[in-house]
Amino acid sequence: SRMKEDQKDIYFISGESIARIDQLPQTELLREKSLEMLYLTDQVDEFALRILNGYDGHEFKNVSSDDLGLETEEEKKEAEQKKEEYKDLLEFLQKALDGKVKSVVVSQRLKSHPVCLSSEGAISLEMEKVLNAMPNAEKVQAQRVLEINATHPVFAVLQKLFGSNQEKLTQYAQLLYTQALLIEGIGIEDPVTFSNQICELMSE
């Protein structure tokens, strides 16, 4: 009922609590544009919206997964230019993560945060957590996408390392991915390695 007149879709985002959702970097773009979002905090919520697909002529769109279509033509053109400009770096980062993500992309959602995870396909990150928490469930995994903010100072460091120290760049890729997992509330497989990488970075 509080949607802007020109807001054609109903945006939603899932999380354990309202406080948790408020911290997710994926919401930055919608906040900047003062667009309404539905906060889904019950496990069944996202499944229900997927079944409904829409309401009163408005399509439901997942802030953490779907292409929200909020960019202007100029922004779309700029995004394509960045995609081509940083193609080699992004492909290197994807290979450095050794199958953990489907792709690494320049983010259109992030404004101040350096990194976040999104997903492609039918299973979102939140649905992955819900399904895997069920008793005797077969493990499922969303098609994860690592999104990086090209305007953040961290991205400049990645660009520099790509030309000077690709071994360290591989470590940084792993650090960013682990940070993105923690932001999403997804457990990390090797906290000891993550801790050691942080300590190594602090001692430089």
PDB file of C-alpha atoms in Angstrom:
ATOM      1  CA  SER A   1       0.000   0.000   0.000  1.00  0.00           C
ATOM      2  CA  ARG A   2       3.004   2.323   0.454  1.00  0.00           C
ATOM      3  CA  MET A   3       4.485   1.615  -2.970  1.00  0.00           C
ATOM      4  CA  LYS A   4       5.461   4.549  -5.145  1.00  0.00           C
ATOM      5  CA  GLU A   5       3.137   5.167  -8.058  1.00  0.00           C
ATOM      6  CA  ASP A   6       5.874   4.225 -10.525  1.00  0.00           C
ATOM      7  CA  GLN A   7       6.974   1.091  -8.604  1.00  0.00           C
ATOM      8  CA  LYS A   8       5.854  -1.718 -10.903  1.00  0.00           C
ATOM      9  CA  ASP A   9       7.174  -4.722  -8.933  1.00  0.00           C
ATOM     10  CA  ILE A  10       6.880  -5.869  -5.313  1.00  0.00           C
ATOM     11  CA  TYR A  11      10.366  -6.386  -3.911  1.00  0.00           C
ATOM     12  CA  PHE A  12      11.054  -8.807  -1.081  1.00  0.00           C
ATOM     13  CA  ILE A  13      14.059  -9.974   0.900  1.00  0.00           C
ATOM     14  CA  SER A  14      14.362 -12.885   3.317  1.00  0.00           C
ATOM     15  CA  GLY A  15      16.256 -13.210   6.584  1.00  0.00           C
ATOM     16  CA  GLU A  16      16.199 -14.496  10.133  1.00  0.00           C
ATOM     17  CA  SER A  17      14.905 -11.204  11.552  1.00  0.00           C
ATOM     18  CA  ILE A  18      14.112  -7.613  10.639  1.00  0.00           C
ATOM     19  CA  ALA A  19      17.333  -6.474  12.304  1.00  0.00           C
ATOM     20  CA  ARG A  20      19.318  -8.994  10.260  1.00  0.00           C
ATOM     21  CA  ILE A  21      17.668  -7.992   6.993  1.00  0.00           C
ATOM     22  CA  ASP A  22      18.356  -4.310   7.720  1.00  0.00           C
ATOM     23  CA  GLN A  23      22.087  -5.093   7.653  1.00  0.00           C
ATOM     24  CA  LEU A  24      22.119  -6.875   4.287  1.00  0.00           C
ATOM     25  CA  PRO A  25      24.078  -4.927   1.650  1.00  0.00           C
ATOM     26  CA  GLN A  26      21.742  -6.070  -1.141  1.00  0.00           C
ATOM     27  CA  THR A  27      19.133  -3.593   0.095  1.00  0.00           C
ATOM     28  CA  GLU A  28      21.298  -0.519  -0.558  1.00  0.00           C
ATOM     29  CA  LEU A  29      20.017   0.172  -4.070  1.00  0.00           C
ATOM     30  CA  LEU A  30      16.350   0.080  -3.061  1.00  0.00           C
ATOM     31  CA  ARG A  31      17.006   2.233  -0.019  1.00  0.00           C
ATOM     32  CA  GLU A  32      18.747   4.788  -2.219  1.00  0.00           C
ATOM     33  CA  LYS A  33      15.703   4.886  -4.482  1.00  0.00           C
ATOM     34  CA  SER A  34      13.276   4.925  -1.495  1.00  0.00           C
ATOM     35  CA  LEU A  35      11.486   1.816  -2.741  1.00  0.00           C
ATOM     36  CA  GLU A  36       9.343  -0.387  -0.524  1.00  0.00           C
ATOM     37  CA  MET A  37      10.448  -3.943   0.365  1.00  0.00           C
ATOM     38  CA  LEU A  38       8.662  -6.817   2.033  1.00  0.00           C
ATOM     39  CA  TYR A  39      10.728  -8.323   4.856  1.00  0.00           C
ATOM     40  CA  LEU A  40      10.219 -12.102   5.027  1.00  0.00           C
ATOM     41  CA  THR A  41      11.219 -13.577   8.385  1.00  0.00           C
ATOM     42  CA  ASP A  42       9.256 -16.852   8.456  1.00  0.00           C
ATOM     43  CA  GLN A  43      10.739 -19.849   6.647  1.00  0.00           C
ATOM     44  CA  VAL A  44       7.602 -20.472   4.615  1.00  0.00           C
ATOM     45  CA  ASP A  45       7.295 -16.874   3.366  1.00  0.00           C
ATOM     46  CA  GLU A  46       9.567 -17.032   0.338  1.00  0.00           C
ATOM     47  CA  PHE A  47       8.139 -20.370  -0.803  1.00  0.00           C
ATOM     48  CA  ALA A  48       4.642 -18.869  -0.609  1.00  0.00           C
ATOM     49  CA  LEU A  49       5.583 -15.841  -2.726  1.00  0.00           C
ATOM     50  CA  ARG A  50       7.213 -18.089  -5.315  1.00  0.00           C
ATOM     51  CA  ILE A  51       3.929 -19.977  -5.653  1.00  0.00           C
ATOM     52  CA  LEU A  52       1.867 -16.778  -5.846  1.00  0.00           C
ATOM     53  CA  ASN A  53       4.308 -15.181  -8.322  1.00  0.00           C
ATOM     54  CA  GLY A  54       2.530 -11.843  -8.079  1.00  0.00           C
ATOM     55  CA  TYR A  55      -0.221  -9.782  -6.509  1.00  0.00           C
ATOM     56  CA  ASP A  56      -2.705  -7.309  -7.980  1.00  0.00           C
ATOM     57  CA  GLY A  57      -0.791  -7.145 -11.258  1.00  0.00           C
ATOM     58  CA  HIS A  58       2.612  -6.690  -9.594  1.00  0.00           C
ATOM     59  CA  GLU A  59       5.347  -9.311  -9.918  1.00  0.00           C
ATOM     60  CA  PHE A  60       7.267 -10.411  -6.821  1.00  0.00           C
ATOM     61  CA  LYS A  61      11.032  -9.902  -7.149  1.00  0.00           C
ATOM     62  CA  ASN A  62      13.722 -11.143  -4.794  1.00  0.00           C
ATOM     63  CA  VAL A  63      16.141  -8.332  -3.900  1.00  0.00           C
ATOM     64  CA  SER A  64      18.938 -10.875  -3.425  1.00  0.00           C
ATOM     65  CA  SER A  65      18.410 -12.814  -6.640  1.00  0.00           C
ATOM     66  CA  ASP A  66      16.390 -11.289  -9.426  1.00  0.00           C
ATOM     67  CA  ASP A  67      17.347  -8.689 -11.972  1.00  0.00           C
ATOM     68  CA  LEU A  68      15.433  -5.778 -10.498  1.00  0.00           C
ATOM     69  CA  GLY A  69      15.492  -3.717 -13.673  1.00  0.00           C
ATOM     70  CA  LEU A  70      15.998  -0.439 -11.828  1.00  0.00           C
ATOM     71  CA  GLU A  71      18.886   0.872 -13.907  1.00  0.00           C
ATOM     72  CA  THR A  72      18.523   3.728 -16.358  1.00  0.00           C
ATOM     73  CA  GLU A  73      19.677   3.204 -19.936  1.00  0.00           C
ATOM     74  CA  GLU A  74      22.823   5.136 -19.099  1.00  0.00           C
ATOM     75  CA  GLU A  75      23.495   2.921 -16.067  1.00  0.00           C
ATOM     76  CA  LYS A  76      22.925  -0.215 -18.156  1.00  0.00           C
ATOM     77  CA  LYS A  77      25.426   1.026 -20.726  1.00  0.00           C
ATOM     78  CA  GLU A  78      27.960   1.812 -17.994  1.00  0.00           C
ATOM     79  CA  ALA A  79      27.453  -1.653 -16.492  1.00  0.00           C
ATOM     80  CA  GLU A  80      28.167  -3.297 -19.837  1.00  0.00           C
ATOM     81  CA  GLN A  81      31.333  -1.230 -20.210  1.00  0.00           C
ATOM     82  CA  LYS A  82      32.536  -2.286 -16.748  1.00  0.00           C
ATOM     83  CA  LYS A  83      31.723  -5.916 -17.485  1.00  0.00           C
ATOM     84  CA  GLU A  84      33.942  -5.800 -20.556  1.00  0.00           C
ATOM     85  CA  GLU A  85      36.649  -3.666 -18.959  1.00  0.00           C
ATOM     86  CA  TYR A  86      37.087  -5.956 -15.955  1.00  0.00           C
ATOM     87  CA  LYS A  87      36.362  -9.228 -17.771  1.00  0.00           C
ATOM     88  CA  ASP A  88      39.810 -10.782 -17.236  1.00  0.00           C
ATOM     89  CA  LEU A  89      39.938  -9.824 -13.548  1.00  0.00           C
ATOM     90  CA  LEU A  90      36.452 -11.193 -12.862  1.00  0.00           C
ATOM     91  CA  GLU A  91      37.244 -14.469 -14.641  1.00  0.00           C
ATOM     92  CA  PHE A  92      40.439 -14.806 -12.588  1.00  0.00           C
ATOM     93  CA  LEU A  93      38.520 -14.284  -9.343  1.00  0.00           C
ATOM     94  CA  GLN A  94      35.968 -16.910 -10.363  1.00  0.00           C
ATOM     95  CA  LYS A  95      38.705 -19.460 -11.107  1.00  0.00           C
ATOM     96  CA  ALA A  96      40.454 -18.575  -7.827  1.00  0.00           C
ATOM     97  CA  LEU A  97      37.285 -19.615  -5.966  1.00  0.00           C
ATOM     98  CA  ASP A  98      37.506 -23.054  -7.548  1.00  0.00           C
ATOM     99  CA  GLY A  99      33.867 -23.835  -8.235  1.00  0.00           C
ATOM    100  CA  LYS A 100      32.413 -22.118  -5.169  1.00  0.00           C
ATOM    101  CA  VAL A 101      30.564 -19.553  -7.297  1.00  0.00           C
ATOM    102  CA  LYS A 102      28.963 -19.661 -10.716  1.00  0.00           C
ATOM    103  CA  SER A 103      30.366 -16.248 -11.543  1.00  0.00           C
ATOM    104  CA  VAL A 104      31.945 -13.066 -10.191  1.00  0.00           C
ATOM    105  CA  VAL A 105      30.328  -9.848 -11.387  1.00  0.00           C
ATOM    106  CA  VAL A 106      30.451  -6.099 -10.916  1.00  0.00           C
ATOM    107  CA  SER A 107      27.481  -5.348  -8.678  1.00  0.00           C
ATOM    108  CA  GLN A 108      24.609  -3.044  -9.555  1.00  0.00           C
ATOM    109  CA  ARG A 109      23.103  -3.388  -6.044  1.00  0.00           C
ATOM    110  CA  LEU A 110      26.004  -2.300  -3.844  1.00  0.00           C
ATOM    111  CA  LYS A 111      26.677   1.320  -2.973  1.00  0.00           C
ATOM    112  CA  SER A 112      28.941   1.367   0.100  1.00  0.00           C
ATOM    113  CA  HIS A 113      29.612  -2.310   0.877  1.00  0.00           C
ATOM    114  CA  PRO A 114      32.492  -4.025  -0.934  1.00  0.00           C
ATOM    115  CA  VAL A 115      30.908  -7.405  -1.601  1.00  0.00           C
ATOM    116  CA  CYS A 116      27.769  -9.548  -1.357  1.00  0.00           C
ATOM    117  CA  LEU A 117      26.370 -12.860  -2.538  1.00  0.00           C
ATOM    118  CA  SER A 118      23.398 -13.246  -4.820  1.00  0.00           C
ATOM    119  CA  SER A 119      22.027 -16.285  -6.610  1.00  0.00           C
ATOM    120  CA  GLU A 120      20.746 -17.459  -9.964  1.00  0.00           C
ATOM    121  CA  GLY A 121      18.068 -20.017 -10.641  1.00  0.00           C
ATOM    122  CA  ALA A 122      15.122 -21.335  -8.651  1.00  0.00           C
ATOM    123  CA  ILE A 123      16.887 -21.748  -5.299  1.00  0.00           C
ATOM    124  CA  SER A 124      17.781 -18.572  -3.412  1.00  0.00           C
ATOM    125  CA  LEU A 125      20.373 -18.350  -0.647  1.00  0.00           C
ATOM    126  CA  GLU A 126      17.686 -18.234   2.030  1.00  0.00           C
ATOM    127  CA  MET A 127      15.840 -21.196   0.513  1.00  0.00           C
ATOM    128  CA  GLU A 128      19.129 -23.105   0.516  1.00  0.00           C
ATOM    129  CA  LYS A 129      19.482 -22.551   4.267  1.00  0.00           C
ATOM    130  CA  VAL A 130      15.881 -23.596   4.959  1.00  0.00           C
ATOM    131  CA  LEU A 131      16.021 -26.745   2.814  1.00  0.00           C
ATOM    132  CA  ASN A 132      19.360 -27.871   4.243  1.00  0.00           C
ATOM    133  CA  ALA A 133      18.094 -27.421   7.811  1.00  0.00           C
ATOM    134  CA  MET A 134      15.300 -29.951   7.303  1.00  0.00           C
ATOM    135  CA  PRO A 135      15.739 -33.425   8.886  1.00  0.00           C
ATOM    136  CA  ASN A 136      17.279 -35.997   6.521  1.00  0.00           C
ATOM    137  CA  ALA A 137      17.445 -33.399   3.771  1.00  0.00           C
ATOM    138  CA  GLU A 138      19.689 -33.941   0.770  1.00  0.00           C
ATOM    139  CA  LYS A 139      22.075 -31.020   0.570  1.00  0.00           C
ATOM    140  CA  VAL A 140      21.181 -28.397  -2.004  1.00  0.00           C
ATOM    141  CA  GLN A 141      23.115 -25.306  -2.984  1.00  0.00           C
ATOM    142  CA  ALA A 142      22.020 -22.182  -4.757  1.00  0.00           C
ATOM    143  CA  GLN A 143      23.956 -21.069  -7.815  1.00  0.00           C
ATOM    144  CA  ARG A 144      26.032 -18.484  -6.000  1.00  0.00           C
ATOM    145  CA  VAL A 145      27.223 -15.254  -7.583  1.00  0.00           C
ATOM    146  CA  LEU A 146      29.862 -13.098  -5.919  1.00  0.00           C
ATOM    147  CA  GLU A 147      29.082  -9.423  -6.527  1.00  0.00           C
ATOM    148  CA  ILE A 148      31.848  -6.859  -6.082  1.00  0.00           C
ATOM    149  CA  ASN A 149      31.444  -3.098  -5.788  1.00  0.00           C
ATOM    150  CA  ALA A 150      33.683  -1.518  -8.434  1.00  0.00           C
ATOM    151  CA  THR A 151      33.535   1.865  -6.674  1.00  0.00           C
ATOM    152  CA  HIS A 152      34.841   0.518  -3.364  1.00  0.00           C
ATOM    153  CA  PRO A 153      38.566   1.006  -2.489  1.00  0.00           C
ATOM    154  CA  VAL A 154      38.949  -2.782  -2.200  1.00  0.00           C
ATOM    155  CA  PHE A 155      38.295  -3.125  -5.938  1.00  0.00           C
ATOM    156  CA  ALA A 156      41.230  -0.856  -6.735  1.00  0.00           C
ATOM    157  CA  VAL A 157      43.446  -3.156  -4.649  1.00  0.00           C
ATOM    158  CA  LEU A 158      42.189  -6.168  -6.603  1.00  0.00           C
ATOM    159  CA  GLN A 159      42.989  -4.445  -9.884  1.00  0.00           C
ATOM    160  CA  LYS A 160      46.517  -3.637  -8.730  1.00  0.00           C
ATOM    161  CA  LEU A 161      47.178  -7.196  -7.532  1.00  0.00           C
ATOM    162  CA  PHE A 162      45.894  -8.630 -10.811  1.00  0.00           C
ATOM    163  CA  GLY A 163      48.894  -7.078 -12.523  1.00  0.00           C
ATOM    164  CA  SER A 164      51.466  -7.570  -9.761  1.00  0.00           C
ATOM    165  CA  ASN A 165      50.688 -10.451  -7.387  1.00  0.00           C
ATOM    166  CA  GLN A 166      48.085 -12.985  -8.486  1.00  0.00           C
ATOM    167  CA  GLU A 167      48.906 -15.350  -5.603  1.00  0.00           C
ATOM    168  CA  LYS A 168      47.843 -12.697  -3.109  1.00  0.00           C
ATOM    169  CA  LEU A 169      44.861 -11.852  -5.313  1.00  0.00           C
ATOM    170  CA  THR A 170      43.727 -15.481  -4.967  1.00  0.00           C
ATOM    171  CA  GLN A 171      43.872 -15.127  -1.174  1.00  0.00           C
ATOM    172  CA  TYR A 172      41.897 -11.885  -1.328  1.00  0.00           C
ATOM    173  CA  ALA A 173      39.249 -13.551  -3.500  1.00  0.00           C
ATOM    174  CA  GLN A 174      38.841 -16.258  -0.862  1.00  0.00           C
ATOM    175  CA  LEU A 175      38.638 -13.641   1.900  1.00  0.00           C
ATOM    176  CA  LEU A 176      35.938 -11.675   0.090  1.00  0.00           C
ATOM    177  CA  TYR A 177      33.935 -14.808  -0.582  1.00  0.00           C
ATOM    178  CA  THR A 178      34.130 -15.851   3.071  1.00  0.00           C
ATOM    179  CA  GLN A 179      33.060 -12.369   4.153  1.00  0.00           C
ATOM    180  CA  ALA A 180      30.075 -12.583   1.806  1.00  0.00           C
ATOM    181  CA  LEU A 181      29.112 -15.958   3.331  1.00  0.00           C
ATOM    182  CA  LEU A 182      29.266 -14.536   6.846  1.00  0.00           C
ATOM    183  CA  ILE A 183      27.119 -11.553   5.850  1.00  0.00           C
ATOM    184  CA  GLU A 184      24.501 -14.003   4.559  1.00  0.00           C
ATOM    185  CA  GLY A 185      24.633 -16.043   7.758  1.00  0.00           C
ATOM    186  CA  ILE A 186      26.015 -19.087   5.931  1.00  0.00           C
ATOM    187  CA  GLY A 187      28.529 -21.188   7.853  1.00  0.00           C
ATOM    188  CA  ILE A 188      32.092 -21.342   6.550  1.00  0.00           C
ATOM    189  CA  GLU A 189      33.843 -24.648   5.987  1.00  0.00           C
ATOM    190  CA  ASP A 190      37.282 -23.687   7.281  1.00  0.00           C
ATOM    191  CA  PRO A 191      37.258 -20.933   9.947  1.00  0.00           C
ATOM    192  CA  VAL A 192      40.884 -21.694  10.864  1.00  0.00           C
ATOM    193  CA  THR A 193      42.136 -20.821   7.379  1.00  0.00           C
ATOM    194  CA  PHE A 194      39.987 -17.684   7.390  1.00  0.00           C
ATOM    195  CA  SER A 195      41.453 -16.644  10.747  1.00  0.00           C
ATOM    196  CA  ASN A 196      44.992 -17.277   9.506  1.00  0.00           C
ATOM    197  CA  GLN A 197      44.369 -15.220   6.366  1.00  0.00           C
ATOM    198  CA  ILE A 198      43.093 -12.306   8.466  1.00  0.00           C
ATOM    199  CA  CYS A 199      46.135 -12.515  10.769  1.00  0.00           C
ATOM    200  CA  GLU A 200      48.462 -12.611   7.765  1.00  0.00           C
ATOM    201  CA  LEU A 201      46.771  -9.550   6.315  1.00  0.00           C
ATOM    202  CA  MET A 202      47.049  -7.692   9.649  1.00  0.00           C
ATOM    203  CA  SER A 203      50.764  -8.458   9.922  1.00  0.00           C
ATOM    204  CA  GLU A 204      51.668  -6.984   6.541  1.00  0.00           C
TER     205      GLU A 204
END
